[in-house]
Amino acid sequence: MTLGQLQDRAVSARPSHDTVIDVMDAAGPQVWYDMTVEVALSVMAAARAGHLVVCDEDARCVGLVTQARLTAVRDSSEYTDRIRLGDIIDGSEFFVSPLVTREEAEEAVPVGRLELVPVVDNHGSALGVLALSR
């Protein structure tokens, strides 16, 4: 097979629809859900990150927290130094598959949710983060 034949076969008349894996960002720092808010803020500052992916004891992604959310928790009147990330992850977190298109992912996540959504594999491991265009 010549190079010309390879190029001819690679050309497609269909428009390409990028999957989430093609447009996602790196997951960034991953931390355990039993970490305190203060420690999480320190990790975030040291990593110069705007978010943390929160994982359970089996390294499955259970959510994502932003600096704004952690700061709001720390500054609230109910705050104590015993509050852990698992206490502020409410179980209604949304995740997307790396195999869906960006359009499908944006349609699936309700308006008003975080602008960053974890991308997870079939085992719940974080592969990256999708920034929604809202």
mmCIF file of C-alpha atoms in Angstrom:
data_model
loop_
_atom_site.group_PDB
_atom_site.id
_atom_site.type_symbol
_atom_site.label_atom_id
_atom_site.label_comp_id
_atom_site.label_asym_id
_atom_site.label_seq_id
_atom_site.Cartn_x
_atom_site.Cartn_y
_atom_site.Cartn_z
ATOM 1 C CA MET A 1 0.000 0.000 0.000
ATOM 2 C CA THR A 2 1.410 3.385 -0.904
ATOM 3 C CA LEU A 3 1.235 6.545 1.152
ATOM 4 C CA GLY A 4 -1.296 8.027 -1.285
ATOM 5 C CA GLN A 5 -3.668 5.132 -0.697
ATOM 6 C CA LEU A 6 -3.421 5.582 3.066
ATOM 7 C CA GLN A 7 -4.289 9.249 2.780
ATOM 8 C CA ASP A 8 -7.289 8.543 0.554
ATOM 9 C CA ARG A 9 -8.713 6.047 3.050
ATOM 10 C CA ALA A 10 -8.297 8.410 5.990
ATOM 11 C CA VAL A 11 -10.401 11.167 4.407
ATOM 12 C CA SER A 12 -14.020 11.084 5.546
ATOM 13 C CA ALA A 13 -17.064 12.920 4.200
ATOM 14 C CA ARG A 14 -18.721 12.876 7.638
ATOM 15 C CA PRO A 15 -18.109 15.746 10.037
ATOM 16 C CA SER A 16 -16.085 14.726 13.058
ATOM 17 C CA HIS A 17 -17.765 14.804 16.453
ATOM 18 C CA ASP A 18 -15.132 14.965 19.137
ATOM 19 C CA THR A 19 -15.733 12.815 22.169
ATOM 20 C CA VAL A 20 -15.221 14.161 25.660
ATOM 21 C CA ILE A 21 -11.842 12.435 25.859
ATOM 22 C CA ASP A 22 -10.684 14.595 22.931
ATOM 23 C CA VAL A 23 -11.591 17.887 24.642
ATOM 24 C CA MET A 24 -11.237 17.241 28.384
ATOM 25 C CA ASP A 25 -8.576 18.751 30.606
ATOM 26 C CA ALA A 26 -6.323 16.814 32.969
ATOM 27 C CA ALA A 27 -8.084 15.712 36.151
ATOM 28 C CA GLY A 28 -5.708 17.697 38.322
ATOM 29 C CA PRO A 29 -5.031 16.878 41.955
ATOM 30 C CA GLN A 30 -6.994 13.948 43.347
ATOM 31 C CA VAL A 31 -7.620 13.793 47.081
ATOM 32 C CA TRP A 32 -9.440 11.471 49.489
ATOM 33 C CA TYR A 33 -12.939 12.270 50.668
ATOM 34 C CA ASP A 34 -11.899 12.115 54.326
ATOM 35 C CA MET A 35 -9.527 15.083 53.935
ATOM 36 C CA THR A 36 -10.487 18.181 55.929
ATOM 37 C CA VAL A 37 -11.494 21.398 54.193
ATOM 38 C CA GLU A 38 -8.429 23.237 55.544
ATOM 39 C CA VAL A 39 -6.021 20.594 54.263
ATOM 40 C CA ALA A 40 -7.828 20.538 50.902
ATOM 41 C CA LEU A 41 -7.442 24.318 50.603
ATOM 42 C CA SER A 42 -3.725 23.954 51.361
ATOM 43 C CA VAL A 43 -3.322 21.217 48.737
ATOM 44 C CA MET A 44 -5.178 23.363 46.232
ATOM 45 C CA ALA A 45 -2.967 26.368 46.944
ATOM 46 C CA ALA A 46 0.229 24.310 46.723
ATOM 47 C CA ALA A 47 -0.880 22.761 43.424
ATOM 48 C CA ARG A 48 -2.085 26.142 42.124
ATOM 49 C CA ALA A 49 -5.306 24.429 41.116
ATOM 50 C CA GLY A 50 -8.847 25.768 41.032
ATOM 51 C CA HIS A 51 -10.442 22.414 41.809
ATOM 52 C CA LEU A 52 -9.802 19.019 43.377
ATOM 53 C CA VAL A 53 -11.173 15.663 42.280
ATOM 54 C CA VAL A 54 -12.472 13.877 45.377
ATOM 55 C CA CYS A 55 -12.058 10.082 45.561
ATOM 56 C CA ASP A 56 -13.257 7.391 47.977
ATOM 57 C CA GLU A 57 -11.123 4.715 49.629
ATOM 58 C CA ASP A 58 -11.252 2.637 46.425
ATOM 59 C CA ALA A 59 -9.920 5.563 44.332
ATOM 60 C CA ARG A 60 -13.303 6.047 42.644
ATOM 61 C CA CYS A 61 -14.292 9.604 41.880
ATOM 62 C CA VAL A 62 -17.126 10.795 44.131
ATOM 63 C CA GLY A 63 -17.138 14.450 43.101
ATOM 64 C CA LEU A 64 -15.264 17.625 42.497
ATOM 65 C CA VAL A 65 -14.807 20.679 44.710
ATOM 66 C CA THR A 66 -13.733 24.146 43.698
ATOM 67 C CA GLN A 67 -11.827 26.719 45.660
ATOM 68 C CA ALA A 68 -14.943 28.882 45.791
ATOM 69 C CA ARG A 69 -16.979 26.062 47.331
ATOM 70 C CA LEU A 70 -14.319 25.213 49.914
ATOM 71 C CA THR A 71 -13.895 28.866 50.848
ATOM 72 C CA ALA A 72 -17.665 29.265 51.246
ATOM 73 C CA VAL A 73 -17.788 26.227 53.551
ATOM 74 C CA ARG A 74 -14.838 27.485 55.608
ATOM 75 C CA ASP A 75 -16.368 30.968 55.930
ATOM 76 C CA SER A 76 -19.827 29.716 56.938
ATOM 77 C CA SER A 77 -21.091 29.995 60.505
ATOM 78 C CA GLU A 78 -21.498 26.181 60.725
ATOM 79 C CA TYR A 79 -17.844 25.505 59.904
ATOM 80 C CA THR A 80 -15.677 23.430 62.223
ATOM 81 C CA ASP A 81 -12.211 22.045 61.602
ATOM 82 C CA ARG A 82 -13.739 18.545 61.531
ATOM 83 C CA ILE A 83 -15.661 19.039 58.297
ATOM 84 C CA ARG A 84 -14.331 16.720 55.637
ATOM 85 C CA LEU A 85 -14.745 16.751 51.878
ATOM 86 C CA GLY A 86 -17.102 13.771 52.117
ATOM 87 C CA ASP A 87 -19.374 15.932 54.290
ATOM 88 C CA ILE A 88 -19.812 18.531 51.557
ATOM 89 C CA ILE A 89 -20.153 16.128 48.611
ATOM 90 C CA ASP A 90 -23.900 15.572 48.583
ATOM 91 C CA GLY A 91 -24.151 12.515 46.349
ATOM 92 C CA SER A 92 -25.811 14.368 43.495
ATOM 93 C CA GLU A 93 -22.583 14.889 41.591
ATOM 94 C CA PHE A 94 -22.644 14.400 37.837
ATOM 95 C CA PHE A 95 -20.027 12.496 35.878
ATOM 96 C CA VAL A 96 -19.610 11.986 32.164
ATOM 97 C CA SER A 97 -18.222 9.154 30.104
ATOM 98 C CA PRO A 98 -15.175 9.813 27.935
ATOM 99 C CA LEU A 99 -17.009 8.238 24.993
ATOM 100 C CA VAL A 100 -19.902 10.699 24.659
ATOM 101 C CA THR A 101 -19.638 13.853 22.589
ATOM 102 C CA ARG A 102 -19.212 17.241 24.200
ATOM 103 C CA GLU A 103 -22.744 18.153 23.068
ATOM 104 C CA GLU A 104 -24.214 15.032 24.675
ATOM 105 C CA ALA A 105 -22.351 15.739 27.904
ATOM 106 C CA GLU A 106 -23.568 19.337 28.061
ATOM 107 C CA GLU A 107 -27.170 18.246 27.451
ATOM 108 C CA ALA A 108 -26.971 15.620 30.212
ATOM 109 C CA VAL A 109 -25.767 17.951 32.973
ATOM 110 C CA PRO A 110 -28.570 20.119 34.391
ATOM 111 C CA VAL A 111 -28.200 23.879 34.081
ATOM 112 C CA GLY A 112 -26.974 25.447 37.294
ATOM 113 C CA ARG A 113 -24.579 22.629 38.185
ATOM 114 C CA LEU A 114 -20.840 23.044 38.360
ATOM 115 C CA GLU A 115 -19.133 24.285 35.237
ATOM 116 C CA LEU A 116 -16.543 21.527 35.663
ATOM 117 C CA VAL A 117 -17.629 17.907 35.431
ATOM 118 C CA PRO A 118 -15.419 14.887 36.155
ATOM 119 C CA VAL A 119 -14.856 12.443 33.298
ATOM 120 C CA VAL A 120 -14.759 8.893 34.650
ATOM 121 C CA ASP A 121 -14.172 5.444 33.205
ATOM 122 C CA ASN A 122 -16.350 2.355 33.750
ATOM 123 C CA HIS A 123 -14.695 1.746 37.118
ATOM 124 C CA GLY A 124 -15.287 5.280 38.426
ATOM 125 C CA SER A 125 -11.679 6.394 38.101
ATOM 126 C CA ALA A 126 -11.217 10.045 37.143
ATOM 127 C CA LEU A 127 -9.699 10.470 33.704
ATOM 128 C CA GLY A 128 -10.088 14.217 33.411
ATOM 129 C CA VAL A 129 -12.383 17.190 33.795
ATOM 130 C CA LEU A 130 -14.719 18.666 31.211
ATOM 131 C CA ALA A 131 -15.221 22.430 31.296
ATOM 132 C CA LEU A 132 -18.800 23.080 30.240
ATOM 133 C CA SER A 133 -19.499 26.084 28.040
ATOM 134 C CA ARG A 134 -22.368 27.782 29.877
#
